[in-house]
Amino acid sequence: MIQDLLWRCPLCASNDVLKHNRHWLYPDTVDCTACGAQWRVRRVVGDNYYLKVTHAGKSATTVQPGLEQSITSWYDLMKQTIHLVDRPESSNLLEAGEKLYLASGQATLWTELQLAIPITEKHSPAIAGSSPLSFTNPSVTAAEAGLIGTGRLFLTNRRMIWRQSAKGRRPPLPVDFQTFTFPLQQVNGIYAILNLGLLLVVGMQLYTLRFAQESPLKWVTYTALLAPQVQVESGHRIRTSHY
Amino acid sequence: MNEPLQKSIHKHYQVWLSSLVNRLGGERLRLGLARILYKLQIEEDLSIPAKGGCLVAFNHVSDAADTIVYLVIQHYRPDVFLFVWNLNRDIISSFLRTTGLARSAERLILTDMRLTQNANELLRARQVLLDGGCVAIAPEGETTWDGRLQSPLAPGAAWLGLHTAVPIIPIISRGGYDVQPLWWREKIRLTGRIQIRAGQPLVLCDHPLEKVTEFQLQAASQRLWQVLSELINR
């Protein structure tokens, strides 16, 4: 849906606030739950989708109702509003000097069925804690070996962190396995798997994240903005999908 | 209706529909349907050599448009191999069903997101080209989010072009974005207007190069991007 592309309101610059409403008898609409703006969606066959502002909401000072642009132009406008801004985090997640840029809602973490570096549950939690490559979940059955669990994903200026949440259909992981840390200097690539999820290449290991609500494009965009900073600091290059 | 049930119904419907199309007419019926539903126009000078090594590079717009482009290429070159990311087993098998390729999966060259793991498949594609075969590749690497040609291109097409010196046939589709944009991939519109056109063959070098520098790769990719871009805006 449109919120997969426009994951941020191009008018009020709030993340994850657009909602695409489908209608059978009249044109689809898009609402911003933050500023109250509303667009009408029009498809031009053989060309593109066009969004026309029908209500400007609190963004009336920046845009007038009636303005119609292609979704590509709205996307360009949205991209102009994106900056890396650290957000407050009350938990004990961050280390000293670390800045949090993004925190997801519910996200399931998956790994490959065939691990590049097979590690069994006999390995000590200390090893498992030191590297995401050396993880196995003892409670995982063979049939669902790829699924690690449900939790939240965080992006900081140094790491991507996935932390298991109490909710979810899987039993809680042992304490040592409840947090996965992917230092950005070990992340080789972050790609959107179409609009389905996010693929992380950490060392030689592949991880997949599927979000309940969010667009993988948002995570690709933020990581791509962060990648030059990582390259300057460490010389390590993170490849990302186009955004 | 809940989402998993909806997806399951959609998947079974897709399997049923593609097996029906296979029984009724296969490739000819698929292209016929594309002509009716999407007013498919193929430019007359679309010239994919019937013999000899060639690399066909096409833009990555949507599953629906890419499938039609692939069917057109296959019409000219039934021996075509497809160079594709190994993203997800479900997606690949869905593509195979839609294109009727389910029984010829060996014609897929599946590459990995772990770039260093791709040597075998790249060498396989190179050998196909050197042996006079045809390989189709979407050099952007991934489907476009906003409908535009993405830049920079992934290095695969340029690498193959420089290591084999075969002609690269640039092919673009226009009008496929609104049929199934990536952000609304679940919904394929059954109407549209898709045009397919090809440019002049592009030869990156006179003879296959043994070693290719990063600079040569980037320059060749940029050249290919330029050709595709001009073709889209023509």
JSON list of C-alpha atoms in Angstrom, two decimals, chain A residues 1-2 4-5 20 22 24 28 41 43-49 71-73 75-76 79 112-114 116 191-196 199 201 203-206 210 215-217 237 239-243, chain B residues 7 38 63 85 87-89 91 112-117 140 142-143 145-148 150-155 174-187 189-194 214:
[
{"chain": "A", "resi": 1, "resn": "MET", "atom": "CA", "xyz": [0.00, 0.00, 0.00]},
{"chain": "A", "resi": 2, "resn": "ILE", "atom": "CA", "xyz": [1.01, 3.61, -0.36]},
{"chain": "A", "resi": 4, "resn": "ASP", "atom": "CA", "xyz": [5.10, 1.31, 2.07]},
{"chain": "A", "resi": 5, "resn": "LEU", "atom": "CA", "xyz": [6.49, 4.02, -0.22]},
{"chain": "A", "resi": 20, "resn": "HIS", "atom": "CA", "xyz": [-4.15, 4.15, 2.56]},
{"chain": "A", "resi": 22, "resn": "ARG", "atom": "CA", "xyz": [-9.31, 1.50, -0.27]},
{"chain": "A", "resi": 24, "resn": "TRP", "atom": "CA", "xyz": [-14.62, 0.16, -4.25]},
{"chain": "A", "resi": 28, "resn": "ASP", "atom": "CA", "xyz": [-8.87, 5.60, -2.74]},
{"chain": "A", "resi": 41, "resn": "VAL", "atom": "CA", "xyz": [-5.48, 8.77, -5.26]},
{"chain": "A", "resi": 43, "resn": "ARG", "atom": "CA", "xyz": [-4.24, 6.09, -11.29]},
{"chain": "A", "resi": 44, "resn": "VAL", "atom": "CA", "xyz": [-3.20, 7.22, -14.76]},
{"chain": "A", "resi": 45, "resn": "VAL", "atom": "CA", "xyz": [-3.00, 4.12, -16.92]},
{"chain": "A", "resi": 46, "resn": "GLY", "atom": "CA", "xyz": [0.40, 3.58, -18.48]},
{"chain": "A", "resi": 47, "resn": "ASP", "atom": "CA", "xyz": [1.95, 6.29, -16.32]},
{"chain": "A", "resi": 48, "resn": "ASN", "atom": "CA", "xyz": [1.78, 6.57, -12.54]},
{"chain": "A", "resi": 49, "resn": "TYR", "atom": "CA", "xyz": [-0.37, 7.24, -9.50]},
{"chain": "A", "resi": 71, "resn": "ILE", "atom": "CA", "xyz": [3.48, 9.74, -6.20]},
{"chain": "A", "resi": 72, "resn": "THR", "atom": "CA", "xyz": [7.11, 9.93, -7.37]},
{"chain": "A", "resi": 73, "resn": "SER", "atom": "CA", "xyz": [7.12, 13.70, -6.73]},
{"chain": "A", "resi": 75, "resn": "TYR", "atom": "CA", "xyz": [8.23, 10.64, -2.59]},
{"chain": "A", "resi": 76, "resn": "ASP", "atom": "CA", "xyz": [10.94, 13.14, -3.56]},
{"chain": "A", "resi": 79, "resn": "LYS", "atom": "CA", "xyz": [12.92, 12.30, 1.09]},
{"chain": "A", "resi": 112, "resn": "GLU", "atom": "CA", "xyz": [18.76, -19.32, 7.41]},
{"chain": "A", "resi": 113, "resn": "LEU", "atom": "CA", "xyz": [17.85, -22.95, 7.82]},
{"chain": "A", "resi": 114, "resn": "GLN", "atom": "CA", "xyz": [21.40, -23.89, 6.93]},
{"chain": "A", "resi": 116, "resn": "ALA", "atom": "CA", "xyz": [26.84, -20.61, 7.36]},
{"chain": "A", "resi": 191, "resn": "TYR", "atom": "CA", "xyz": [18.24, -4.86, 1.42]},
{"chain": "A", "resi": 192, "resn": "ALA", "atom": "CA", "xyz": [14.49, -4.62, 1.10]},
{"chain": "A", "resi": 193, "resn": "ILE", "atom": "CA", "xyz": [13.04, -7.98, 0.09]},
{"chain": "A", "resi": 194, "resn": "LEU", "atom": "CA", "xyz": [10.50, -6.45, -2.27]},
{"chain": "A", "resi": 195, "resn": "ASN", "atom": "CA", "xyz": [7.94, -4.93, 0.11]},
{"chain": "A", "resi": 196, "resn": "LEU", "atom": "CA", "xyz": [7.96, -7.98, 2.35]},
{"chain": "A", "resi": 199, "resn": "LEU", "atom": "CA", "xyz": [17.41, -8.72, 4.58]},
{"chain": "A", "resi": 201, "resn": "VAL", "atom": "CA", "xyz": [23.84, -9.64, 5.53]},
{"chain": "A", "resi": 203, "resn": "GLY", "atom": "CA", "xyz": [29.34, -11.35, 7.92]},
{"chain": "A", "resi": 204, "resn": "MET", "atom": "CA", "xyz": [28.35, -14.37, 5.85]},
{"chain": "A", "resi": 205, "resn": "GLN", "atom": "CA", "xyz": [25.05, -14.90, 7.61]},
{"chain": "A", "resi": 206, "resn": "LEU", "atom": "CA", "xyz": [21.65, -13.84, 6.29]},
{"chain": "A", "resi": 210, "resn": "ARG", "atom": "CA", "xyz": [9.45, -8.95, 8.83]},
{"chain": "A", "resi": 215, "resn": "SER", "atom": "CA", "xyz": [7.86, -0.35, 5.52]},
{"chain": "A", "resi": 216, "resn": "PRO", "atom": "CA", "xyz": [11.24, -2.01, 4.92]},
{"chain": "A", "resi": 217, "resn": "LEU", "atom": "CA", "xyz": [12.04, 1.04, 2.80]},
{"chain": "A", "resi": 237, "resn": "ARG", "atom": "CA", "xyz": [31.08, -0.20, 3.43]},
{"chain": "A", "resi": 239, "resn": "ARG", "atom": "CA", "xyz": [25.54, -1.84, 0.74]},
{"chain": "A", "resi": 240, "resn": "THR", "atom": "CA", "xyz": [21.86, -1.04, 0.66]},
{"chain": "A", "resi": 241, "resn": "SER", "atom": "CA", "xyz": [18.92, -1.26, -1.70]},
{"chain": "A", "resi": 242, "resn": "HIS", "atom": "CA", "xyz": [18.12, 1.77, -3.80]},
{"chain": "A", "resi": 243, "resn": "TYR", "atom": "CA", "xyz": [15.74, 4.14, -2.08]},
{"chain": "B", "resi": 7, "resn": "LYS", "atom": "CA", "xyz": [-2.76, -15.11, 0.86]},
{"chain": "B", "resi": 38, "resn": "TYR", "atom": "CA", "xyz": [-2.24, -4.40, -21.16]},
{"chain": "B", "resi": 63, "resn": "ASP", "atom": "CA", "xyz": [6.65, -8.38, -11.44]},
{"chain": "B", "resi": 85, "resn": "TRP", "atom": "CA", "xyz": [18.45, -12.71, -7.03]},
{"chain": "B", "resi": 87, "resn": "LEU", "atom": "CA", "xyz": [15.44, -13.73, -2.56]},
{"chain": "B", "resi": 88, "resn": "ASN", "atom": "CA", "xyz": [12.75, -16.05, -1.44]},
{"chain": "B", "resi": 89, "resn": "ARG", "atom": "CA", "xyz": [11.66, -19.54, -2.46]},
{"chain": "B", "resi": 91, "resn": "ILE", "atom": "CA", "xyz": [8.68, -15.60, -4.92]},
{"chain": "B", "resi": 112, "resn": "ASP", "atom": "CA", "xyz": [23.05, -14.51, -3.57]},
{"chain": "B", "resi": 113, "resn": "MET", "atom": "CA", "xyz": [22.88, -11.27, -1.60]},
{"chain": "B", "resi": 114, "resn": "ARG", "atom": "CA", "xyz": [26.21, -12.29, -0.06]},
{"chain": "B", "resi": 115, "resn": "LEU", "atom": "CA", "xyz": [28.09, -10.88, -3.00]},
{"chain": "B", "resi": 116, "resn": "THR", "atom": "CA", "xyz": [31.20, -12.96, -2.42]},
{"chain": "B", "resi": 117, "resn": "GLN", "atom": "CA", "xyz": [29.13, -16.13, -2.85]},
{"chain": "B", "resi": 140, "resn": "GLU", "atom": "CA", "xyz": [19.26, -2.46, -11.53]},
{"chain": "B", "resi": 142, "resn": "GLU", "atom": "CA", "xyz": [16.01, -4.72, -7.53]},
{"chain": "B", "resi": 143, "resn": "THR", "atom": "CA", "xyz": [12.56, -3.56, -8.52]},
{"chain": "B", "resi": 145, "resn": "TRP", "atom": "CA", "xyz": [10.13, 1.74, -5.66]},
{"chain": "B", "resi": 146, "resn": "ASP", "atom": "CA", "xyz": [9.24, 5.01, -7.37]},
{"chain": "B", "resi": 147, "resn": "GLY", "atom": "CA", "xyz": [9.00, 3.97, -11.03]},
{"chain": "B", "resi": 148, "resn": "ARG", "atom": "CA", "xyz": [12.30, 5.51, -12.14]},
{"chain": "B", "resi": 150, "resn": "GLN", "atom": "CA", "xyz": [17.67, 3.28, -10.46]},
{"chain": "B", "resi": 151, "resn": "SER", "atom": "CA", "xyz": [21.24, 4.39, -10.26]},
{"chain": "B", "resi": 152, "resn": "PRO", "atom": "CA", "xyz": [23.91, 3.10, -9.94]},
{"chain": "B", "resi": 153, "resn": "LEU", "atom": "CA", "xyz": [23.30, -0.23, -11.61]},
{"chain": "B", "resi": 154, "resn": "ALA", "atom": "CA", "xyz": [24.43, -3.43, -9.93]},
{"chain": "B", "resi": 155, "resn": "PRO", "atom": "CA", "xyz": [27.75, -4.53, -11.43]},
{"chain": "B", "resi": 174, "resn": "ARG", "atom": "CA", "xyz": [7.14, 1.52, -20.09]},
{"chain": "B", "resi": 175, "resn": "GLY", "atom": "CA", "xyz": [3.81, 1.67, -18.36]},
{"chain": "B", "resi": 176, "resn": "GLY", "atom": "CA", "xyz": [4.28, -1.31, -16.09]},
{"chain": "B", "resi": 177, "resn": "TYR", "atom": "CA", "xyz": [4.63, 0.72, -12.91]},
{"chain": "B", "resi": 178, "resn": "ASP", "atom": "CA", "xyz": [0.98, 1.53, -12.40]},
{"chain": "B", "resi": 179, "resn": "VAL", "atom": "CA", "xyz": [0.02, -2.09, -13.09]},
{"chain": "B", "resi": 180, "resn": "GLN", "atom": "CA", "xyz": [1.80, -3.37, -10.00]},
{"chain": "B", "resi": 181, "resn": "PRO", "atom": "CA", "xyz": [3.97, -0.90, -8.11]},
{"chain": "B", "resi": 182, "resn": "LEU", "atom": "CA", "xyz": [6.31, -2.44, -5.57]},
{"chain": "B", "resi": 183, "resn": "TRP", "atom": "CA", "xyz": [4.47, -0.71, -2.74]},
{"chain": "B", "resi": 184, "resn": "TRP", "atom": "CA", "xyz": [1.25, -2.44, -3.80]},
{"chain": "B", "resi": 185, "resn": "ARG", "atom": "CA", "xyz": [2.71, -5.65, -5.08]},
{"chain": "B", "resi": 186, "resn": "GLU", "atom": "CA", "xyz": [-0.14, -7.78, -3.78]},
{"chain": "B", "resi": 187, "resn": "LYS", "atom": "CA", "xyz": [-2.56, -6.23, -6.23]},
{"chain": "B", "resi": 189, "resn": "ARG", "atom": "CA", "xyz": [-4.21, -4.48, -12.06]},
{"chain": "B", "resi": 190, "resn": "LEU", "atom": "CA", "xyz": [-5.77, -6.30, -14.98]},
{"chain": "B", "resi": 191, "resn": "THR", "atom": "CA", "xyz": [-5.72, -3.26, -17.24]},
{"chain": "B", "resi": 192, "resn": "GLY", "atom": "CA", "xyz": [-2.83, -1.10, -18.37]},
{"chain": "B", "resi": 193, "resn": "ARG", "atom": "CA", "xyz": [-0.74, 0.04, -21.27]},
{"chain": "B", "resi": 194, "resn": "ILE", "atom": "CA", "xyz": [2.70, -1.49, -21.59]},
{"chain": "B", "resi": 214, "resn": "GLU", "atom": "CA", "xyz": [36.61, -1.31, -10.44]}
]
